[in-house]
Each structure stands twice: as structure tokens, then as C-alpha cells.
Coordinates of C-alpha atoms in Angstrom, one line a residue:
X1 CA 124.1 120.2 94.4
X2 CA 122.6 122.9 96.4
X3 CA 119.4 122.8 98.5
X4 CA 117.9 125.6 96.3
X5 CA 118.2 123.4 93.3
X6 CA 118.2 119.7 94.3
X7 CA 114.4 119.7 93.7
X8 CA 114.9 120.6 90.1
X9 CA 117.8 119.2 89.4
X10 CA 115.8 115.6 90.2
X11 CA 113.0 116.9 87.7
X12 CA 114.7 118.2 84.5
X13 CA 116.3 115.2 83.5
X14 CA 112.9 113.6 83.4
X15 CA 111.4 116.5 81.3
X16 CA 114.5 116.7 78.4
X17 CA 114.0 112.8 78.2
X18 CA 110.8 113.1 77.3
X19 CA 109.6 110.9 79.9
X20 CA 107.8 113.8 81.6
X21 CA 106.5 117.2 79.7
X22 CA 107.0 119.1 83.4
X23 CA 106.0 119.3 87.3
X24 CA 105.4 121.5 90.1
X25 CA 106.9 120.2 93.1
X26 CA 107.2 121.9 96.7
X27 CA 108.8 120.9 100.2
X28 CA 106.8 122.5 103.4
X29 CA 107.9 122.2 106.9
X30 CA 107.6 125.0 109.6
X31 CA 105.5 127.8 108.1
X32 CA 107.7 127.9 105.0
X33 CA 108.3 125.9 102.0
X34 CA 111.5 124.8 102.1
X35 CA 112.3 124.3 98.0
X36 CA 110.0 124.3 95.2
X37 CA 110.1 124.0 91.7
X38 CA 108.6 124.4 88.3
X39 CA 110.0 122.8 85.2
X40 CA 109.1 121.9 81.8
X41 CA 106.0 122.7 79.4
X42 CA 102.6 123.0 81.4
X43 CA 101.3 122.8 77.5
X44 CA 103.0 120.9 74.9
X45 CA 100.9 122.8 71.9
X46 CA 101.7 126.3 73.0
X47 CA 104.9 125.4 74.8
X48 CA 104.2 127.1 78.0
X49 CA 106.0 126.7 81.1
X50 CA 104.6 125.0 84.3
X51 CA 104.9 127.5 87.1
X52 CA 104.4 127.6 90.7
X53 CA 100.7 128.5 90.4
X54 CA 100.0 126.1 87.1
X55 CA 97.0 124.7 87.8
X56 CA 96.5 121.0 86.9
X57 CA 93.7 117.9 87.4
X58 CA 94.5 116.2 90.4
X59 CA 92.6 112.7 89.5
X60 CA 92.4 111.2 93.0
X61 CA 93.7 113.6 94.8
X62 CA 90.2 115.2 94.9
X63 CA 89.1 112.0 97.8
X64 CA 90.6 113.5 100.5
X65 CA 88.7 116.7 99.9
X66 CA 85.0 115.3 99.3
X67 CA 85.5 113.1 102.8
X68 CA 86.1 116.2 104.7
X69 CA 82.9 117.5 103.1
X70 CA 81.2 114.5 104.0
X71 CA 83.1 114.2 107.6
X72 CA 81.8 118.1 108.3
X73 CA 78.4 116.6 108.1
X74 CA 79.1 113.6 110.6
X75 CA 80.0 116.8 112.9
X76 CA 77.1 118.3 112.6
X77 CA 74.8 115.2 113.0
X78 CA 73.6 114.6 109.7
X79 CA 74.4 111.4 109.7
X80 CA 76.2 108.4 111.2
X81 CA 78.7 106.0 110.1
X82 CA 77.3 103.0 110.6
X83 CA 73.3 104.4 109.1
X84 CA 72.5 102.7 105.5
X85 CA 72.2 105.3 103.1
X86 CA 69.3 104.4 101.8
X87 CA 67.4 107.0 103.7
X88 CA 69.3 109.6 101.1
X89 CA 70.0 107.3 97.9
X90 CA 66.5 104.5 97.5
X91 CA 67.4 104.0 94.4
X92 CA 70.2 101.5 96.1
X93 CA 68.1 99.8 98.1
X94 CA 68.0 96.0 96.4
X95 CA 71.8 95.7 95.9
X96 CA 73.2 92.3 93.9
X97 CA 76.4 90.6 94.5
X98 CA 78.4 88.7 91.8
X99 CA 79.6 85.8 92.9
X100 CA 82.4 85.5 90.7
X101 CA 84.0 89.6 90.4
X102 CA 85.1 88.4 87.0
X103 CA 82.1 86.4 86.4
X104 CA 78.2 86.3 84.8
X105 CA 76.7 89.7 85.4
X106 CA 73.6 87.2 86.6
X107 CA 75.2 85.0 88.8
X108 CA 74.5 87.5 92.0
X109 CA 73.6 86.8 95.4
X110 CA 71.6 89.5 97.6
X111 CA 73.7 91.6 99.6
X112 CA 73.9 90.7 103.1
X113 CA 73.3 94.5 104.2
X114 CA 73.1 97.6 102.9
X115 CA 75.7 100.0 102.1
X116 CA 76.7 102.2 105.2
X117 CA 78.3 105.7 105.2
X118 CA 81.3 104.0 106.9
X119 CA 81.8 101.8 103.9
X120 CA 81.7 104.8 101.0
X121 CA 84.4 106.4 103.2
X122 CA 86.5 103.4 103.4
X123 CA 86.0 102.1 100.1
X124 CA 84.2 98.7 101.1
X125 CA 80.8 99.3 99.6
X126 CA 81.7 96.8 97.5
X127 CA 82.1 99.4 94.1
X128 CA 84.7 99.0 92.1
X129 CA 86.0 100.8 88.8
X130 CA 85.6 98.7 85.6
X131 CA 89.3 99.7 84.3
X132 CA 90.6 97.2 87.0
X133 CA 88.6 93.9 85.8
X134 CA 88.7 91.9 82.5
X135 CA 85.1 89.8 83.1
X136 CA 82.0 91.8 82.1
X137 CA 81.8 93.6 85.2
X138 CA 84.5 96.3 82.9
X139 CA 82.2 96.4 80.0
X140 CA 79.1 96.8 81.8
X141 CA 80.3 99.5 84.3
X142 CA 82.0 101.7 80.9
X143 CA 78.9 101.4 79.2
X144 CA 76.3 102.0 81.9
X145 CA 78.3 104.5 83.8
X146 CA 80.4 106.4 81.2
X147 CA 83.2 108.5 81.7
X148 CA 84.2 109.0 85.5
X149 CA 85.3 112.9 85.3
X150 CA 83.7 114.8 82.6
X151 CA 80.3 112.8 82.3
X152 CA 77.5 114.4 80.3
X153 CA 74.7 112.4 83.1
X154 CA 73.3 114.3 85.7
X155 CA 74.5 113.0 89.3
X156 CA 70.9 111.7 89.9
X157 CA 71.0 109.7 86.5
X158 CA 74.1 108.4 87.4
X159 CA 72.5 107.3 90.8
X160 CA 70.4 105.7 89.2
X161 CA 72.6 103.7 86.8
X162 CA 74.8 102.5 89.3
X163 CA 71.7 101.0 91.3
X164 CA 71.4 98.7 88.2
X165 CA 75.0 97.3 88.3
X166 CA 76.2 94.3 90.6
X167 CA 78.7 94.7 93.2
X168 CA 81.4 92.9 93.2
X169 CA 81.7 92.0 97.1
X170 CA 79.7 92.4 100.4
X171 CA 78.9 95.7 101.9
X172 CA 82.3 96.1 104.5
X173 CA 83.8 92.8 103.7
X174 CA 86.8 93.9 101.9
X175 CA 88.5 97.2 100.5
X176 CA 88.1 97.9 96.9
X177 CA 88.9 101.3 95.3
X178 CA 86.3 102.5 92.9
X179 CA 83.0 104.7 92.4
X180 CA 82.8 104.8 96.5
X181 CA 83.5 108.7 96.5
X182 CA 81.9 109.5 93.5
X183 CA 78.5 108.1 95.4
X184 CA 79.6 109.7 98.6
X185 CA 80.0 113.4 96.7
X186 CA 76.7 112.7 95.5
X187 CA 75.0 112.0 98.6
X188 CA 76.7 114.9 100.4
X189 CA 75.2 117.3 97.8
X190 CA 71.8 115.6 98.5
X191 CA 71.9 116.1 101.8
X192 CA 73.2 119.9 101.7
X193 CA 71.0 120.3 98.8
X194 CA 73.4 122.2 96.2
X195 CA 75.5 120.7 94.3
X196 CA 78.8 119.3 95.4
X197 CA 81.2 121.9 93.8
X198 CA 78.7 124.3 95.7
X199 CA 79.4 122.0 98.7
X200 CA 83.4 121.7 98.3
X201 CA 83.4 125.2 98.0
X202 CA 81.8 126.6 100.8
X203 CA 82.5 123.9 103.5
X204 CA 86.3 123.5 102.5
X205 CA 87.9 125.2 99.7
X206 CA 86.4 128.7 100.5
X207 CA 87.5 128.5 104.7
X208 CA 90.9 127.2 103.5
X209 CA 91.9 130.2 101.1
X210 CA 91.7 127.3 97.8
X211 CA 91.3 130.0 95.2
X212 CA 92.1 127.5 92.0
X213 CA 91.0 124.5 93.3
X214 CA 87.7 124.0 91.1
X215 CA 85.9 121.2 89.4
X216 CA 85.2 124.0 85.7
X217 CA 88.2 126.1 85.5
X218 CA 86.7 130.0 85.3
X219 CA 87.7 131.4 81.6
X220 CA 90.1 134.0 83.1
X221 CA 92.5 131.5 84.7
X222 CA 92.3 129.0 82.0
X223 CA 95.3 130.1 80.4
X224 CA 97.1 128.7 83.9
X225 CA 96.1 125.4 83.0
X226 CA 98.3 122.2 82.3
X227 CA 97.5 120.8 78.7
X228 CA 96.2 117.2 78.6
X229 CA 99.5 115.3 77.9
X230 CA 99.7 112.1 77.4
X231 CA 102.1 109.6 75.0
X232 CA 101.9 107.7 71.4
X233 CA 102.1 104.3 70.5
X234 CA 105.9 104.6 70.4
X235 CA 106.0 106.3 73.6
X236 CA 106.8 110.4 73.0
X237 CA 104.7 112.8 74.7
X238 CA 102.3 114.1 72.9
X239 CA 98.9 116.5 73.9
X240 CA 95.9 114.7 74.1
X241 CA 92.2 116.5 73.4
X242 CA 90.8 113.4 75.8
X243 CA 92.2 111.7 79.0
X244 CA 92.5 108.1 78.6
X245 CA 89.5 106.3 78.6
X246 CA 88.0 109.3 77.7
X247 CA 87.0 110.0 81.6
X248 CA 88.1 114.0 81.3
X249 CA 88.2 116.4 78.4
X250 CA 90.4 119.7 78.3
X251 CA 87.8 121.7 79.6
X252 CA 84.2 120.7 80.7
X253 CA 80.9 121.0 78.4
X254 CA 79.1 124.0 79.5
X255 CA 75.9 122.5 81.6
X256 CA 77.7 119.8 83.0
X257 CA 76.5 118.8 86.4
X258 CA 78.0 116.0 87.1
X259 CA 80.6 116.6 89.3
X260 CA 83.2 113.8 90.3
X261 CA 84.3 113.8 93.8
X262 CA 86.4 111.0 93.1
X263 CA 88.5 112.7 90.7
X264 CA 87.4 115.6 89.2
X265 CA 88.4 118.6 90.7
X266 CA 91.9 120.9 89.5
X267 CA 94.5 122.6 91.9
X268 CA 97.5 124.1 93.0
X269 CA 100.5 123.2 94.6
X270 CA 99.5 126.5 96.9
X271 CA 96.2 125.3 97.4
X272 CA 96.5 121.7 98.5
X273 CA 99.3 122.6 100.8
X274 CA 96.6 124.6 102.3
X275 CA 94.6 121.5 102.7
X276 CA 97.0 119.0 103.5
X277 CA 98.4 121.1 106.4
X278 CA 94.7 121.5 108.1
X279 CA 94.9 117.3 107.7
X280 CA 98.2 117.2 110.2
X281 CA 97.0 119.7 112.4
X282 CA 99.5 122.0 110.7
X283 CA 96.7 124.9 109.4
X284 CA 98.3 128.2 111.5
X285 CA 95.9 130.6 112.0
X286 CA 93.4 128.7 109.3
X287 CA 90.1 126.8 110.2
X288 CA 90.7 123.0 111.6
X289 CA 87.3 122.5 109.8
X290 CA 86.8 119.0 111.4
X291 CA 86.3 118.2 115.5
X292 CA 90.1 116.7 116.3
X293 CA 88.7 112.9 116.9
X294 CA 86.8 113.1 113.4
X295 CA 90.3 114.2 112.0
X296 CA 92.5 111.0 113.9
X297 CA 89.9 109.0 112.8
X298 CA 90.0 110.1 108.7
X299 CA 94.1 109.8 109.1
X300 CA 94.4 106.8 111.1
X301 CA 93.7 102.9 109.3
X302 CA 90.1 101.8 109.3
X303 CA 90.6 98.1 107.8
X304 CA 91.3 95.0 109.5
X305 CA 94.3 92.8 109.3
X306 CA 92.4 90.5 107.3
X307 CA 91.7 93.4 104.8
X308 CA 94.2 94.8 104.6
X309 CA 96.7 91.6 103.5
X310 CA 94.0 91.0 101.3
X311 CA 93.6 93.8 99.2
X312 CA 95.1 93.9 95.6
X313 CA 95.2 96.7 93.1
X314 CA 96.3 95.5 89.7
X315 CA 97.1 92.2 91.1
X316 CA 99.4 94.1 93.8
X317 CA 99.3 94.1 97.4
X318 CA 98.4 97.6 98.6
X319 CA 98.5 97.8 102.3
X320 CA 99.5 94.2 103.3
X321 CA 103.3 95.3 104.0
X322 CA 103.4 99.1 105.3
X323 CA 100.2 100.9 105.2
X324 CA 96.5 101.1 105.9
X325 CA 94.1 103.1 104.9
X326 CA 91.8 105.8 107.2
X327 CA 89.1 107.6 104.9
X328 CA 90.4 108.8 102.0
X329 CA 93.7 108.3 102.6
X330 CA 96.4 106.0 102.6
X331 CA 98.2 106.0 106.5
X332 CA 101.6 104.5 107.5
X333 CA 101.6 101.7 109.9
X334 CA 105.5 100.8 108.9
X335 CA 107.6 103.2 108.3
X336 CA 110.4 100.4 107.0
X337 CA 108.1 99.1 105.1
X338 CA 105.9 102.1 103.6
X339 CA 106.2 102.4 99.8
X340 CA 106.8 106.3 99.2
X341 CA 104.7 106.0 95.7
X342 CA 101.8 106.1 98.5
X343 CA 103.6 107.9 100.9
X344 CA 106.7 107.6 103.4
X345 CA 107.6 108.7 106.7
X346 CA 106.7 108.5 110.5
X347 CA 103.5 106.6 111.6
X348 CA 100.9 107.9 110.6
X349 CA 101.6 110.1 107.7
X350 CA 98.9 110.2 105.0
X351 CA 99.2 110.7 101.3
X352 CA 97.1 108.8 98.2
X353 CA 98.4 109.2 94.7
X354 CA 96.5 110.4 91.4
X355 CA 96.2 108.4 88.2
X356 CA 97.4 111.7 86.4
X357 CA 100.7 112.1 88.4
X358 CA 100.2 114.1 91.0
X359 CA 101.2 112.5 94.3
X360 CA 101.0 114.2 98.0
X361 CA 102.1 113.1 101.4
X362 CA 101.6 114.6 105.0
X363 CA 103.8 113.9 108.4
X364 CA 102.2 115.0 111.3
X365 CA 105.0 113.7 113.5
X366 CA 107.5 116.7 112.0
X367 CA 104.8 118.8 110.1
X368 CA 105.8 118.5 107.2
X369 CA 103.9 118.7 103.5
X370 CA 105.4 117.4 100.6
X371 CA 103.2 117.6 97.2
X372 CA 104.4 116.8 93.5
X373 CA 101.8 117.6 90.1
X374 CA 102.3 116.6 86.7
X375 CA 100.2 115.9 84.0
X376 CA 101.1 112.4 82.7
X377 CA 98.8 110.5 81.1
X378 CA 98.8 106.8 80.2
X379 CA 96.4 104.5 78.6
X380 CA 97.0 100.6 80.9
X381 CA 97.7 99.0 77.5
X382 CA 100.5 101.6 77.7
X383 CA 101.5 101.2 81.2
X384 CA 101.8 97.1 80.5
X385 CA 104.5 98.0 78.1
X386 CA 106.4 100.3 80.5
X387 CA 105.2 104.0 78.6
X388 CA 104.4 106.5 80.9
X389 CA 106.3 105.1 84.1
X390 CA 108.9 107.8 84.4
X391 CA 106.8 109.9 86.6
X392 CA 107.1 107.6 88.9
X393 CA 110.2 107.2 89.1
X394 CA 110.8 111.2 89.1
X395 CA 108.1 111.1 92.7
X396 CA 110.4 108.8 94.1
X397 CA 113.5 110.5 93.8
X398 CA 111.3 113.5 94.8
X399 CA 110.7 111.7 97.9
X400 CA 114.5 111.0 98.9
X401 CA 115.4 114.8 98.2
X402 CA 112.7 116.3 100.0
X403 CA 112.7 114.1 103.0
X404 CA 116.4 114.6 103.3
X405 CA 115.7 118.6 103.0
X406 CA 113.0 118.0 105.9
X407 CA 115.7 116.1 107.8
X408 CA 118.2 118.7 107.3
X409 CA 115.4 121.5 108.9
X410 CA 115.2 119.4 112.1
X411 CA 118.8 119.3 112.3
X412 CA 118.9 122.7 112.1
X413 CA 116.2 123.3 114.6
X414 CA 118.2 121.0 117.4
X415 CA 121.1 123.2 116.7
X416 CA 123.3 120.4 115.1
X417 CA 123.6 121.8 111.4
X418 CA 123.3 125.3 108.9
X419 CA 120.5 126.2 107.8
X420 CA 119.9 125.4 103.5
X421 CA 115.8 126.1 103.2
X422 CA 114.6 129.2 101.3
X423 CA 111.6 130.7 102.7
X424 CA 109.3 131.2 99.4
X425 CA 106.2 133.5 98.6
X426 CA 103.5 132.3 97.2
X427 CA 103.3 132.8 93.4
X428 CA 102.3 136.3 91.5
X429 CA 102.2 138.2 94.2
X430 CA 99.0 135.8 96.5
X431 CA 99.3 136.0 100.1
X432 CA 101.5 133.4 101.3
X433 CA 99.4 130.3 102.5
X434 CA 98.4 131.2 106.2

């Protein structure tokens, strides 16, 4: 198997399994992308094939974007970590705690302080997502809350909803993954006034040469886009008109202003290499956007021992064995122990995964950028029943290939091996990422 083809070769048998309708997958190190490849349908109605510049929802892979946003304002003084953010977001100011996070919606206690920017950005504000619960805390947050992508409220309704819902733990006692971004996206756009596409844009996808990366895709590139995909009750792929639990629609209603910087936002593999190398220090000639300690602080861990053995994620431990988590991101503490499904290599490299397939990791101790998009959508009735795993598999195997092609690029470097890396353009013709 040759290093222009390895990348692929791991792919396709995925795609004519049927375990995967297709992916975009790319290897960076050193200025150039080492592989890439595009295989499989990007829509399963029209049959089209995924391509370098395909351009797909990333789920959570929008975080890391909205806390540079929100990091750019710590920079500039518009806020500080550890300031309630009450000052920008009143309606939060009387905040209940359940006592039980699977128990009585009115068995609460008051929280013991308010909710701090440090706490959005670290996801222990105490938010959660319903998906992950079975007590009434799941039903209340779906009905009060709606869908977390494409949501017909307005960000200030939305605001306003969530004030009425308990949390399910102490501001800053413990990490738990849920609306924490979404709120955070919200109060950015609040304190920039504009909205927070207007935000993103301007502050970090703009500086950064992010052409596609867009929370409405224009009309004129929609034909670029991966189909929703997702899989029947007997497990074949089959094209979906809604995400599941109806959190994101092909395209978005016209008027919609909510905008979800928790997961909401489409890309490129092009453009969040682009981003991921300004997160390692790795931009070129690009903007560094953030002050270098604001940057070693969003890439390095933020929880405590404590919280970090004690954090679970569909009953699973999360961080306990390898990793941590900075702002936005999930960080290697131990390499030996690191599960590559968040992301693998030296200490300190950063990655988080998307609920939709795409996965991403960043190295900053070789510089290296390895990102993987795919469109694979799974009801968790599904998931229980093993449908819709392959992806995850397919990343993993991704992982080996592409780390061993990183490995064999330092080799070369030190003078002890042949060069086997191809040195790629960017797709249709775009100016290579700088």
C-alpha cells in the first residue's frame, strides 16, 4: 500500500459496506498536506461524490471556533473569567439546582454562585443536553428548548427559556457537556452587538481565509454540500430530510436567527485546517488571532483531578485515563493512555469529536493537523444497537495511518528515511491554505 493511497484505502471499505456513505480526510504536517482523500457519495439522493472541498456540518466541531470568539474578547478586556455573567444575560440571575440530575424538576436547591465566563468555557456552568438524561430533566429541556441547531426561537427567547430550566449541578463544581457554548455564542453576540455568525465571521473565519465555513450555506455553493445521511431501522444508509432529534434540517428556514455556536456551523477540510493550525501555533504567515498565554490556556486542561475522574459521558469516563479538557477542547495529559476517538499524540495535542462524524486533532509538539468529515447520522436508540458505529471505527484506523505518515515525515526530516508525502493544492483551483 502506497502513502498516496493508504488514506483511502482505510476509507473505501467502509463506504462499499455501507457502513459509511463517504469522507473527506486530510494529513497536514510542515506547510503541506501530506495525503488526502475523498471517497464515496457526499449525497445519497443524487449520488454525488464527496470531494476535497465538500462542505459538511461539523456538529461540535463548531466549540473550538465560538471560544476563540469569545477568548478575542477576554483580550481585549471585555470581560474576565472569573466575572458572573449576569451583567450581560439577567435573565440568569436566580439559577435552581436539582438535587437529584435525574430527579423532580422541583426538588432544587439555590445555586451557590452564579455562572462565570470561566465556567461556559469549560463546560461547568452546570448545563447539560437533555439527550444524555432519562429523568425529566430530557423532557423538559426538548420541550422548552427545542432543537439545538436549526431552532426557529430567537437567541434572546432562547435566553430566556433556558433561565426557566434547573441545572443539574453547581456553578464550577464538575464538567458537564451541554448548552454551555450555545449560551456563550449568545453572550459574545450580546456583547459585540451583531449577531454571532456576524461575530465568527469577522473576528475568525474572515482573518483566517474560512471561505465555507458558515452557519446558512449561500445558494451558490449549496450544491457542495453533504446530504443529511443517516440509517433505517435495519441499519442501511439512507438520506434523511431531518438530523436526529430533529436538531438540524438540510438547509436552514429563511429568517432564522438562532445561531448555534455549539454546533451549528458547516466547513471544509481546507478551512478548519486553517483554524486548527492558528490553535498549535502552526498559522504561517496567517493571523495568531489570540495573545500566546490566552492560546496555552484554551489548549492546555482547566479541570481538577477530582473532575476530571469524575466526569462521565454516556455512563463513560471521559478524561479520567488520558486527557483533560482546556476550553473547547479536549487536551492530552497521557499520551499511552489518550483515546484517539478524542484525539492522540504528544502532550498536549487538542482535538474534540462531532456527533455527525467529523473528528479533528492538533499536535503542537510536531505540527501536525489531522481532520476527518463525514456525515453519519445516528438516532441513540440506534447507536444502543450498534447502527451507525462504523465511522468510528473508519477515524481510528484513520488515526494509525495518518500518524504513521506524520512519523514517516519526521523521519525524513532527520535524514533516516525517503520521502512518501505528496504536497497537495487546495481544491478547484483556491489558494493553498497560507
Amino acid at each position: 500500500m502506497t502513502a498516496k493511497n493508504s488514506i483511502e484505502a482505510a476509507i473505501r471499505p467502509a463506504v462499499e459496506a455501507g457502513d459509511l456513505a463517504g469522507a473527506a480526510a486530510l494529513v497536514w504536517r510542515n506547510g503541506a498536506v501530506l495525503q488526502s482523500a475523498a471517497v464515496g457519495r457526499r449525497d445519497l439522493a443524487s449520488g454525488l461524490p464527496v470531494e476535497r472541498d465538500t462542505i459538511f456540518r461539523i456538529a461540535s466541531l463548531t466549540k473550538p471556533i465560538t471560544t476563540v470568539a469569545a477568548l478575542m474578547l477576554l483580550d481585549e478586556g471585555r470581560f474576565e473569567l472569573d466575572q458572573p455573567i449576569t451583567q450581560w444575560a439577567p435573565e440568569l440571575a436566580r439559577l435552581g439546582v436539582l438535587r437529584d440530575p435525574e430527579g423532580p424538576l422541583d426538588q432544587t436547591d439555590e445555586a451557590t454562585r452564579p455562572i462565570t465566563f470561566r465556567d461556559l468555557l469549560t463546560h461547568r456552568a452546570g448545563l447539560t443536553y437533555g439527550d444524555f438524561h432519562r429523568g425529566p430533566i430530557a423532557r423538559a429541556d426538548a420541550e422548552t428548548l427545542g432543537a439545538q441547531i436549526d431552532n426557529p426561537l430567537t437567541p434572546d427567547e432562547w435566553v430566556a427559556r433556558l433561565a426557566t430550566l434547573p441545572l443539574i449541578d453547581h456553578p464550577g463544581a464538575g464538567f458537564h457537556y451541554g448548552h454551555s457554548t450555545d449560551l456563550l455564542g449568545f453572550l459574545i453576540a450580546r456583547l459585540d452587538d451583531a449577531p454571532l455568525g456576524a461575530v465568527l465571521q469577522r473576528r475568525v473565519l474572515a482573518p483566517l481565509g474560512m471561505r465555507d465555513t458558515v452557519f446558512t450555506v449561500p445558494p451558490q455553493k449549496r450544491h457542495r454540500c453533504a446530504g443529511l445521511c443517516g440509517f433505517d431501522g435495519e441499519g442501511r444508509l439512507t438520506a434523511l430530510t431531518v438530523a436526529p432529534g430533529g436538531h438540524a434540517l438540510a438547509q436552514r428556514p429563511e429568517g432564522t436567527t438562532f445561531e448555534s455556536g455549539s454546533g451549528g456551523l458547516w466547513s471544509t477540510l481546507d478551512d478548519y485546517l486553517a483554524f486548527a493550525r492558528m490553535l498549535i501555533g502552526e498559522a504561517g504567515d496567517g493571523p495568531e488571532l489570540l495573545r500566546a498565554e490566552t492560546r496555552a490556556m484554551m489548549i492546555s486542561n482547566q479541570l481538577t483531578p477530582e473532575q476530571r475522574a469524575t466526569t462521565r459521558m454516556f455512563g463513560r469516563s471521559i478524561f479520567a485515563a488520558g486527557h483533560g479538557y482546556g476550553m473547547g477542547v479536549s487536551v492530552v495529559m497521557d499520551p499511552e493512555k489518550a483515546d484517539p476517538l478524542q484525539c492522540r499524540g504528544g502532550v498536549g495535542t487538542i482535538g474534540w469529536p462531532g456527533a455527525y462524524g467529523g473528528w479533528w486533532q492538533a499536535d503542537p509538539n510536531d505540527g501536525s493537523v489531522l481532520i476527518f468529515l463525514a456525515h453519519n447520522m445516528v438516532e441513540l436508540h440506534q447507536m444502543a444497537r450498534g447502527i451507525g458505529l462504523g465511522v468510528w471505527s473508519v477515524i481510528a484506523t484513520f488515526h494509525e495511518i495518518a500518524g504513521a505518515c506524520v512519523a514517516s515525515l519526521a523521519a525524513v526530516s532527520s535524514g533516516h528515511a525517503s520521502p512518501a508525502i505528496i504536497n497537495e493544492p487546495r481544491a478547484h483551483g483556491v489558494a493553498p491554505t497560507r
